């Protein structure tokens, strides 16, 4: 009996995961309004009731796609581990850049596009996503950059530094690989070139900003 | 007679401009599918035929909104003037940053959001917008950064530098002021602070990248 229950649960988990993945791809390509429940269930090989059963309805499915996609875009646990390391702030920044650029080069990406769509055409879920998804990651990055620059968490100079460091990566993450921007050519080059560039550029910019602030302060 | 014709033409231009502005606001807020012709014409105070008369139809109106919005986001003529100045590359970069950040602080902005929507959910017009709108601006910025760094136009290192310099500004331009990202707090600070930060950060990053490349080359 217990074995059969476990098997049923495992089947359920697999169905839930399949729905999430298929819905993510379709919401990314067609938008929330354009991806009908019927199309999602057909592509996932489930009946229509599965959306209600696993997600409490279409809205719950979309919310799960949004949060799961963002989590796959930037893994919170990994970023926490990098932040907690006994290491220099420069090395932590380097590890965070490695992690985000590796994600960028991974294949399969509906994650960035669903997030980008939500940012430019917000649903009722954006506020919760920013609060529970964006902010914890933003705070960890702020913290690392505060260590590098000496700027306090309340200093607007720190916020500007976070913008300068993460914008290039964020832009590459959310603009779909099929979109014909000039920057897509970077993806045909090895990931290490982009990582090395982003690290050098960021560190030089951060140290110059720190130095300029200390000159002003003295 | 000539006077009456001129007056009629001026009326027509004003109607066209009003339609463009109203449609821009509605497409930005509701998306292409969500902003009905009827709503646009009612808000602009015109009859429904005006869309066909001035833009050859709804698709032509959207295309005009997209191109006009992008032009207002980054003025090509001004960027050309900056590029053509008899001045150092560093000063040209500084002037380009001033121009883009000033635009960011200007009020009224549907321009960034229409462009962002088009980037994440492309229509048939995106390829032409990239070709005729994005690329000429991208080439001018590349040119200026090539002068700063010494990287040739074909060097992928130059493309990475353009990404690092423009991504922070582009991100601020396309994310709507109402969207609750942490970076919106920067807009409550004086524009000069952001300009000064972006210039120092960019220049330090560019010079470090140039130096690193020349060390590798030697």
CSV table of C-alpha atoms in Angstrom, one decimal:
chain,number,residue,atom,x,y,z
A,1,UNK,CA,0.0,0.0,0.0
A,2,UNK,CA,2.7,2.4,1.1
A,3,UNK,CA,4.6,1.6,-2.1
A,4,UNK,CA,1.6,2.2,-4.3
A,5,UNK,CA,1.0,5.6,-2.5
A,6,UNK,CA,4.5,6.6,-3.1
A,7,UNK,CA,4.3,5.7,-6.7
A,8,UNK,CA,1.1,7.7,-7.1
A,9,UNK,CA,2.8,10.7,-5.4
A,10,UNK,CA,5.8,10.4,-7.7
A,11,UNK,CA,3.5,10.3,-10.7
A,12,UNK,CA,1.8,13.4,-9.4
A,13,UNK,CA,5.1,15.2,-8.9
A,14,UNK,CA,6.2,14.3,-12.5
A,15,UNK,CA,2.9,15.6,-13.9
A,16,UNK,CA,3.2,18.8,-11.9
A,17,UNK,CA,6.8,19.3,-13.1
A,18,UNK,CA,5.8,18.6,-16.7
A,19,UNK,CA,2.9,21.1,-16.5
A,20,UNK,CA,5.2,23.7,-15.1
A,21,UNK,CA,7.8,23.3,-17.8
A,22,UNK,CA,5.4,23.2,-20.7
A,23,UNK,CA,3.4,26.2,-19.3
A,24,UNK,CA,6.7,28.1,-18.8
A,25,UNK,CA,7.6,27.6,-22.4
A,26,UNK,CA,4.1,28.6,-23.7
A,27,UNK,CA,3.7,31.6,-21.4
A,28,UNK,CA,7.2,32.8,-22.5
A,29,UNK,CA,6.3,32.4,-26.2
A,30,UNK,CA,2.7,33.5,-26.3
A,31,UNK,CA,2.1,35.5,-23.1
A,32,UNK,CA,-0.4,34.7,-20.3
A,33,UNK,CA,-3.4,35.5,-22.5
A,34,UNK,CA,-2.0,33.7,-25.5
A,35,UNK,CA,-1.3,30.3,-23.9
A,36,UNK,CA,-4.6,28.6,-23.3
A,37,UNK,CA,-5.1,25.9,-20.6
A,38,UNK,CA,-6.1,23.5,-23.4
A,39,UNK,CA,-2.8,24.0,-25.3
A,40,UNK,CA,-0.8,23.6,-22.1
A,41,UNK,CA,-2.5,20.4,-21.1
A,42,UNK,CA,-2.3,18.9,-24.6
A,43,UNK,CA,1.4,19.7,-24.8
A,44,UNK,CA,2.0,18.2,-21.2
A,45,UNK,CA,-0.2,15.2,-22.0
A,46,UNK,CA,-2.5,15.7,-19.1
A,47,UNK,CA,-6.2,16.3,-18.8
A,48,UNK,CA,-7.6,19.8,-18.1
A,49,UNK,CA,-8.4,19.0,-14.5
A,50,UNK,CA,-4.6,18.6,-13.7
A,51,UNK,CA,-4.2,22.4,-13.6
A,52,UNK,CA,-6.8,22.8,-10.9
A,53,UNK,CA,-5.5,19.7,-9.1
A,54,UNK,CA,-1.8,20.7,-9.0
A,55,UNK,CA,-2.0,24.5,-9.0
A,56,UNK,CA,-5.6,25.4,-7.9
A,57,UNK,CA,-6.2,26.9,-11.3
A,58,UNK,CA,-4.7,28.9,-14.1
A,59,UNK,CA,-3.6,31.8,-12.0
A,60,UNK,CA,-1.8,29.5,-9.6
A,61,UNK,CA,-0.1,27.8,-12.5
A,62,UNK,CA,1.1,31.1,-13.8
A,63,UNK,CA,2.3,32.2,-10.3
A,64,UNK,CA,4.3,28.9,-10.0
A,65,UNK,CA,5.8,29.4,-13.4
A,66,UNK,CA,6.9,32.9,-12.5
A,67,UNK,CA,8.5,32.0,-9.2
A,68,UNK,CA,10.0,28.7,-10.4
A,69,UNK,CA,11.4,30.5,-13.5
A,70,UNK,CA,13.0,33.2,-11.4
A,71,UNK,CA,14.5,30.7,-9.0
A,72,UNK,CA,16.0,28.9,-12.0
A,73,UNK,CA,17.3,32.2,-13.3
A,74,UNK,CA,19.2,33.0,-10.1
A,75,UNK,CA,19.5,30.2,-7.6
A,76,UNK,CA,19.0,31.8,-4.1
A,77,UNK,CA,20.6,28.9,-2.2
A,78,UNK,CA,23.8,29.1,-4.3
A,79,UNK,CA,24.0,32.8,-3.9
A,80,UNK,CA,23.5,32.5,-0.1
A,81,UNK,CA,26.4,30.0,0.0
A,82,UNK,CA,28.7,32.3,-2.0
A,83,UNK,CA,27.7,35.2,0.4
A,84,UNK,CA,28.5,33.1,3.5
A,85,UNK,CA,31.9,31.9,2.4
A,86,UNK,CA,35.1,32.7,4.4
A,87,UNK,CA,36.6,34.5,1.5
A,88,UNK,CA,37.4,38.0,0.2
A,89,UNK,CA,34.5,40.2,-1.1
A,90,UNK,CA,36.3,40.3,-4.5
A,91,UNK,CA,36.3,36.5,-4.7
A,92,UNK,CA,32.6,36.3,-3.7
A,93,UNK,CA,31.7,38.8,-6.4
A,94,UNK,CA,33.7,36.7,-8.9
A,95,UNK,CA,31.8,33.6,-7.8
A,96,UNK,CA,28.4,35.3,-8.2
A,97,UNK,CA,29.3,36.5,-11.7
A,98,UNK,CA,30.4,32.9,-12.6
A,99,UNK,CA,27.1,31.6,-11.3
A,100,UNK,CA,24.9,34.1,-13.3
A,101,UNK,CA,26.9,33.8,-16.5
A,102,UNK,CA,26.8,30.0,-16.4
A,103,UNK,CA,23.1,30.2,-16.1
A,104,UNK,CA,23.0,32.5,-19.1
A,105,UNK,CA,24.8,30.0,-21.2
A,106,UNK,CA,22.6,27.1,-20.1
A,107,UNK,CA,20.1,26.0,-22.7
A,108,UNK,CA,16.3,25.8,-22.4
A,109,UNK,CA,15.6,29.3,-21.2
A,110,UNK,CA,12.0,30.3,-20.9
A,111,UNK,CA,12.8,31.6,-17.4
A,112,UNK,CA,14.3,34.9,-18.4
A,113,UNK,CA,11.5,35.7,-20.9
A,114,UNK,CA,8.7,35.0,-18.5
A,115,UNK,CA,10.4,37.3,-15.9
A,116,UNK,CA,11.0,40.0,-18.6
A,117,UNK,CA,7.3,39.8,-19.7
A,118,UNK,CA,6.2,40.2,-16.1
A,119,UNK,CA,8.5,43.2,-15.6
A,120,UNK,CA,7.2,45.1,-18.6
A,121,UNK,CA,3.6,44.1,-18.3
A,122,UNK,CA,3.1,43.4,-14.6
A,123,UNK,CA,0.4,41.0,-13.3
A,124,UNK,CA,-0.9,41.0,-9.7
A,125,UNK,CA,2.0,38.7,-8.8
A,126,UNK,CA,4.8,41.1,-9.6
A,127,UNK,CA,4.8,42.7,-6.1
A,128,UNK,CA,5.2,39.3,-4.4
A,129,UNK,CA,7.9,38.2,-6.8
A,130,UNK,CA,9.9,41.4,-6.2
A,131,UNK,CA,9.4,41.0,-2.4
A,132,UNK,CA,10.1,37.3,-2.1
A,133,UNK,CA,12.3,36.7,-5.2
A,134,UNK,CA,14.1,39.8,-6.3
A,135,UNK,CA,14.8,41.5,-2.9
A,136,UNK,CA,16.6,38.6,-1.1
A,137,UNK,CA,19.0,38.2,-4.1
A,138,UNK,CA,19.4,42.0,-4.4
A,139,UNK,CA,20.3,42.2,-0.7
A,140,UNK,CA,23.0,39.5,-1.0
A,141,UNK,CA,24.6,41.2,-4.0
A,142,UNK,CA,24.4,44.6,-2.2
A,143,UNK,CA,26.1,43.1,0.8
A,144,UNK,CA,29.0,41.7,-1.2
A,145,UNK,CA,29.4,45.0,-3.0
A,146,UNK,CA,29.2,46.9,0.3
A,147,UNK,CA,32.2,44.8,1.4
A,148,UNK,CA,34.1,45.6,-1.8
A,149,UNK,CA,33.4,49.4,-1.7
A,150,UNK,CA,32.9,50.2,2.0
A,151,UNK,CA,29.6,51.9,1.1
A,152,UNK,CA,26.9,51.3,3.7
A,153,UNK,CA,23.6,49.6,2.8
A,154,UNK,CA,21.8,53.0,3.1
A,155,UNK,CA,24.3,54.9,0.8
A,156,UNK,CA,22.7,55.6,-2.6
A,157,UNK,CA,26.2,55.1,-4.0
A,158,UNK,CA,25.9,51.4,-3.2
A,159,UNK,CA,22.6,51.2,-5.1
A,160,UNK,CA,24.3,52.7,-8.1
A,161,UNK,CA,27.1,50.2,-7.9
A,162,UNK,CA,24.7,47.3,-7.7
A,163,UNK,CA,23.0,48.7,-10.9
A,164,UNK,CA,26.3,49.0,-12.7
A,165,UNK,CA,27.4,45.4,-11.8
A,166,UNK,CA,24.2,43.5,-12.4
A,167,UNK,CA,22.6,45.4,-15.3
A,168,UNK,CA,24.8,43.8,-18.0
A,169,UNK,CA,24.1,40.3,-16.8
A,170,UNK,CA,20.4,41.0,-16.2
A,171,UNK,CA,20.0,42.4,-19.7
A,172,UNK,CA,21.6,39.3,-21.2
A,173,UNK,CA,19.4,37.1,-19.0
A,174,UNK,CA,16.1,38.7,-19.9
A,175,UNK,CA,16.6,39.4,-23.6
A,176,UNK,CA,15.8,36.2,-25.4
A,177,UNK,CA,18.5,34.6,-27.5
A,178,UNK,CA,16.3,34.8,-30.6
A,179,UNK,CA,15.8,38.6,-30.3
A,180,UNK,CA,18.1,40.2,-32.9
A,181,UNK,CA,20.1,42.6,-30.6
A,182,UNK,CA,23.8,43.2,-31.3
A,183,UNK,CA,24.7,41.6,-28.0
A,184,UNK,CA,23.5,38.2,-28.9
A,185,UNK,CA,26.8,37.8,-30.8
A,186,UNK,CA,28.5,37.5,-27.4
A,187,UNK,CA,26.8,34.2,-26.8
A,188,UNK,CA,28.9,32.6,-29.7
A,189,UNK,CA,32.1,33.3,-27.7
A,190,UNK,CA,33.2,31.2,-24.7
A,191,UNK,CA,31.5,31.9,-21.3
A,192,UNK,CA,35.0,32.5,-19.7
A,193,UNK,CA,35.6,35.6,-21.9
A,194,UNK,CA,32.4,37.2,-20.8
A,195,UNK,CA,33.0,36.3,-17.1
A,196,UNK,CA,36.5,37.6,-17.2
A,197,UNK,CA,35.4,40.9,-18.8
A,198,UNK,CA,32.5,41.4,-16.4
A,199,UNK,CA,34.7,40.8,-13.4
A,200,UNK,CA,37.5,43.2,-14.5
A,201,UNK,CA,35.1,45.9,-15.6
A,202,UNK,CA,33.0,45.6,-12.4
A,203,UNK,CA,36.0,45.6,-10.0
A,204,UNK,CA,37.7,48.5,-11.7
A,205,UNK,CA,34.5,50.5,-11.7
A,206,UNK,CA,33.8,49.7,-8.0
A,207,UNK,CA,37.4,50.6,-6.9
A,208,UNK,CA,37.3,53.8,-8.8
A,209,UNK,CA,33.9,54.7,-7.3
A,210,UNK,CA,35.2,53.9,-3.8
A,211,UNK,CA,38.4,56.0,-4.3
A,212,UNK,CA,36.4,58.9,-5.7
A,213,UNK,CA,34.1,58.9,-2.7
A,214,UNK,CA,37.0,58.7,-0.2
A,215,UNK,CA,38.7,61.7,-2.0
A,216,UNK,CA,35.5,63.6,-1.6
A,217,UNK,CA,35.1,62.6,2.0
A,218,UNK,CA,38.6,63.6,3.0
B,1,UNK,CA,-6.7,79.2,-50.6
B,2,UNK,CA,-3.0,78.5,-49.8
B,3,UNK,CA,-3.7,79.8,-46.3
B,4,UNK,CA,-6.7,77.5,-45.9
B,5,UNK,CA,-4.6,74.5,-47.1
B,6,UNK,CA,-1.8,75.2,-44.7
B,7,UNK,CA,-4.3,75.4,-41.9
B,8,UNK,CA,-5.9,72.1,-42.9
B,9,UNK,CA,-2.5,70.5,-43.0
B,10,UNK,CA,-1.5,71.9,-39.6
B,11,UNK,CA,-4.8,70.5,-38.2
B,12,UNK,CA,-3.9,67.1,-39.8
B,13,UNK,CA,-0.4,67.2,-38.3
B,14,UNK,CA,-1.8,68.0,-34.9
B,15,UNK,CA,-4.3,65.1,-35.1
B,16,UNK,CA,-1.6,62.8,-36.2
B,17,UNK,CA,0.6,63.8,-33.3
B,18,UNK,CA,-2.2,63.5,-30.8
B,19,UNK,CA,-3.1,60.0,-32.1
B,20,UNK,CA,0.6,59.0,-31.8
B,21,UNK,CA,0.9,60.2,-28.3
B,22,UNK,CA,-2.4,58.7,-27.1
B,23,UNK,CA,-1.7,55.4,-28.8
B,24,UNK,CA,1.8,55.3,-27.3
B,25,UNK,CA,0.4,55.7,-23.8
B,26,UNK,CA,-2.3,53.0,-24.4
B,27,UNK,CA,0.0,50.5,-26.1
B,28,UNK,CA,2.5,51.0,-23.3
B,29,UNK,CA,-0.1,50.4,-20.6
B,30,UNK,CA,-2.4,47.8,-22.2
B,31,UNK,CA,-0.2,46.2,-24.9
B,32,UNK,CA,-1.0,46.0,-28.6
B,33,UNK,CA,-3.9,43.6,-28.2
B,34,UNK,CA,-5.3,45.4,-25.2
B,35,UNK,CA,-5.5,49.0,-26.7
B,36,UNK,CA,-8.5,49.0,-29.1
B,37,UNK,CA,-8.7,51.5,-32.0
B,38,UNK,CA,-11.9,52.8,-30.5
B,39,UNK,CA,-10.3,53.6,-27.1
B,40,UNK,CA,-7.4,55.3,-28.9
B,41,UNK,CA,-9.6,57.5,-31.0
B,42,UNK,CA,-11.9,58.4,-28.1
B,43,UNK,CA,-8.9,59.4,-26.0
B,44,UNK,CA,-7.5,61.4,-28.9
B,45,UNK,CA,-10.8,63.0,-29.8
B,46,UNK,CA,-10.8,61.8,-33.4
B,47,UNK,CA,-13.1,59.6,-35.4
B,48,UNK,CA,-12.1,56.0,-36.2
B,49,UNK,CA,-11.2,56.8,-39.8
B,50,UNK,CA,-8.3,59.0,-38.6
B,51,UNK,CA,-6.2,55.9,-37.9
B,52,UNK,CA,-6.5,54.8,-41.5
B,53,UNK,CA,-6.1,58.3,-42.9
B,54,UNK,CA,-2.9,59.1,-41.0
B,55,UNK,CA,-1.3,55.7,-40.6
B,56,UNK,CA,-2.9,53.4,-43.2
B,57,UNK,CA,-4.4,51.3,-40.4
B,58,UNK,CA,-3.8,50.0,-36.9
B,59,UNK,CA,-0.5,48.2,-37.8
B,60,UNK,CA,0.9,51.4,-39.3
B,61,UNK,CA,-0.1,53.3,-36.2
B,62,UNK,CA,1.7,50.8,-34.0
B,63,UNK,CA,4.8,50.9,-36.2
B,64,UNK,CA,4.8,54.7,-36.0
B,65,UNK,CA,4.5,54.6,-32.2
B,66,UNK,CA,7.4,52.1,-31.9
B,67,UNK,CA,9.8,54.1,-34.1
B,68,UNK,CA,8.8,57.5,-32.7
B,69,UNK,CA,9.0,56.2,-29.2
B,70,UNK,CA,12.5,54.8,-29.8
B,71,UNK,CA,13.6,58.1,-31.4
B,72,UNK,CA,12.4,60.0,-28.4
B,73,UNK,CA,14.2,57.5,-26.1
B,74,UNK,CA,17.6,58.1,-27.8
B,75,UNK,CA,17.7,61.0,-30.2
B,76,UNK,CA,19.8,59.9,-33.2
B,77,UNK,CA,20.6,63.4,-34.4
B,78,UNK,CA,22.0,64.5,-31.0
B,79,UNK,CA,24.1,61.3,-30.7
B,80,UNK,CA,25.5,62.0,-34.2
B,81,UNK,CA,26.4,65.5,-33.2
B,82,UNK,CA,28.2,64.3,-30.1
B,83,UNK,CA,30.0,61.6,-32.2
B,84,UNK,CA,31.2,64.2,-34.7
B,85,UNK,CA,32.6,66.7,-32.2
B,86,UNK,CA,36.2,67.8,-32.2
B,87,UNK,CA,36.7,66.5,-28.7
B,88,UNK,CA,38.3,63.7,-26.7
B,89,UNK,CA,36.6,60.3,-26.8
B,90,UNK,CA,36.2,60.5,-23.0
B,91,UNK,CA,34.3,63.8,-23.4
B,92,UNK,CA,32.1,62.3,-26.1
B,93,UNK,CA,31.2,59.4,-23.8
B,94,UNK,CA,30.4,61.8,-21.0
B,95,UNK,CA,28.1,63.8,-23.3
B,96,UNK,CA,26.3,60.7,-24.5
B,97,UNK,CA,25.7,59.6,-20.9
B,98,UNK,CA,24.4,63.1,-20.0
B,99,UNK,CA,22.0,62.9,-23.0
B,100,UNK,CA,20.6,59.4,-22.1
B,101,UNK,CA,20.3,60.1,-18.3
B,102,UNK,CA,18.5,63.4,-19.0
B,103,UNK,CA,16.0,61.5,-21.1
B,104,UNK,CA,15.6,59.1,-18.3
B,105,UNK,CA,14.6,61.9,-15.9
B,106,UNK,CA,12.2,63.5,-18.4
B,107,UNK,CA,8.6,62.9,-17.6
B,108,UNK,CA,5.9,61.3,-19.7
B,109,UNK,CA,7.6,58.1,-20.6
B,110,UNK,CA,5.6,55.6,-22.6
B,111,UNK,CA,8.6,55.3,-24.9
B,112,UNK,CA,10.7,53.0,-22.9
B,113,UNK,CA,7.8,50.7,-22.1
B,114,UNK,CA,6.6,50.3,-25.7
B,115,UNK,CA,10.2,49.4,-26.7
B,116,UNK,CA,10.6,47.0,-23.8
B,117,UNK,CA,7.3,45.3,-24.6
B,118,UNK,CA,8.4,44.9,-28.2
B,119,UNK,CA,11.8,43.4,-27.1
B,120,UNK,CA,10.3,40.7,-24.9
B,121,UNK,CA,7.2,40.0,-27.1
B,122,UNK,CA,8.4,40.9,-30.6
B,123,UNK,CA,6.1,41.8,-33.4
B,124,UNK,CA,6.9,41.7,-37.2
B,125,UNK,CA,8.3,45.3,-36.7
B,126,UNK,CA,11.2,44.4,-34.4
B,127,UNK,CA,13.7,43.4,-37.1
B,128,UNK,CA,13.2,46.8,-38.9
B,129,UNK,CA,13.4,48.7,-35.6
B,130,UNK,CA,16.7,47.0,-34.7
B,131,UNK,CA,18.0,47.6,-38.2
B,132,UNK,CA,17.0,51.2,-38.6
B,133,UNK,CA,16.8,52.3,-35.0
B,134,UNK,CA,19.0,50.3,-32.7
B,135,UNK,CA,21.9,49.6,-35.0
B,136,UNK,CA,22.8,53.2,-36.0
B,137,UNK,CA,22.9,54.3,-32.3
B,138,UNK,CA,24.8,51.2,-31.4
B,139,UNK,CA,27.4,51.9,-34.1
B,140,UNK,CA,27.9,55.5,-32.8
B,141,UNK,CA,28.4,54.3,-29.2
B,142,UNK,CA,30.7,51.5,-30.4
B,143,UNK,CA,32.7,54.1,-32.3
B,144,UNK,CA,33.2,56.3,-29.3
B,145,UNK,CA,34.2,53.3,-27.1
B,146,UNK,CA,36.6,52.1,-29.7
B,147,UNK,CA,38.3,55.5,-29.5
B,148,UNK,CA,38.5,55.2,-25.7
B,149,UNK,CA,39.8,51.6,-25.6
B,150,UNK,CA,41.6,51.2,-28.9
B,151,UNK,CA,39.6,48.0,-29.6
B,152,UNK,CA,38.7,47.6,-33.3
B,153,UNK,CA,35.0,47.4,-34.4
B,154,UNK,CA,35.5,43.6,-35.0
B,155,UNK,CA,36.9,42.9,-31.6
B,156,UNK,CA,34.4,41.0,-29.3
B,157,UNK,CA,36.1,42.9,-26.4
B,158,UNK,CA,34.5,46.1,-27.8
B,159,UNK,CA,31.1,44.5,-27.9
B,160,UNK,CA,31.5,43.5,-24.2
B,161,UNK,CA,32.5,47.1,-23.4
B,162,UNK,CA,29.4,48.5,-25.1
B,163,UNK,CA,27.3,46.1,-23.1
B,164,UNK,CA,28.9,47.2,-19.8
B,165,UNK,CA,28.5,50.9,-20.6
B,166,UNK,CA,24.9,51.0,-21.9
B,167,UNK,CA,23.2,48.2,-20.0
B,168,UNK,CA,22.7,50.2,-16.7
B,169,UNK,CA,21.2,53.1,-18.7
B,170,UNK,CA,19.1,50.9,-20.9
B,171,UNK,CA,17.8,49.0,-17.9
B,172,UNK,CA,16.7,52.2,-16.3
B,173,UNK,CA,15.1,53.4,-19.5
B,174,UNK,CA,13.0,50.4,-20.2
B,175,UNK,CA,11.8,49.5,-16.7
B,176,UNK,CA,8.8,51.6,-16.0
B,177,UNK,CA,9.0,54.0,-13.1
B,178,UNK,CA,5.9,52.3,-11.5
B,179,UNK,CA,7.5,48.9,-11.5
B,180,UNK,CA,8.7,48.2,-7.9
B,181,UNK,CA,12.4,47.3,-8.6
B,182,UNK,CA,15.0,48.4,-6.0
B,183,UNK,CA,16.6,50.7,-8.6
B,184,UNK,CA,13.6,53.0,-8.9
B,185,UNK,CA,14.9,54.7,-5.7
B,186,UNK,CA,17.8,56.2,-7.8
B,187,UNK,CA,15.2,58.4,-9.5
B,188,UNK,CA,14.5,60.3,-6.3
B,189,UNK,CA,18.2,61.4,-6.3
B,190,UNK,CA,19.6,64.3,-8.5
B,191,UNK,CA,20.4,63.3,-12.1
B,192,UNK,CA,23.9,64.6,-11.7
B,193,UNK,CA,24.7,61.9,-9.1
B,194,UNK,CA,23.7,59.1,-11.5
B,195,UNK,CA,25.6,60.8,-14.4
B,196,UNK,CA,28.7,61.2,-12.4
B,197,UNK,CA,28.6,57.6,-11.2
B,198,UNK,CA,28.0,56.1,-14.6
B,199,UNK,CA,30.8,58.1,-16.2
B,200,UNK,CA,33.4,57.2,-13.5
B,201,UNK,CA,32.4,53.6,-13.4
B,202,UNK,CA,32.4,53.3,-17.2
B,203,UNK,CA,35.7,55.0,-17.7
B,204,UNK,CA,37.5,53.0,-15.0
B,205,UNK,CA,36.1,49.8,-16.4
B,206,UNK,CA,37.0,50.7,-20.0
B,207,UNK,CA,40.6,51.7,-19.1
B,208,UNK,CA,41.1,48.6,-17.0
B,209,UNK,CA,39.8,46.4,-19.9
B,210,UNK,CA,42.1,48.2,-22.3
B,211,UNK,CA,45.1,47.8,-20.0
B,212,UNK,CA,44.4,44.1,-19.4
B,213,UNK,CA,44.2,43.5,-23.2
B,214,UNK,CA,47.5,45.3,-23.8
B,215,UNK,CA,49.2,43.3,-21.0
B,216,UNK,CA,48.0,40.1,-22.7
B,217,UNK,CA,49.0,41.4,-26.1
B,218,UNK,CA,52.6,42.3,-25.0
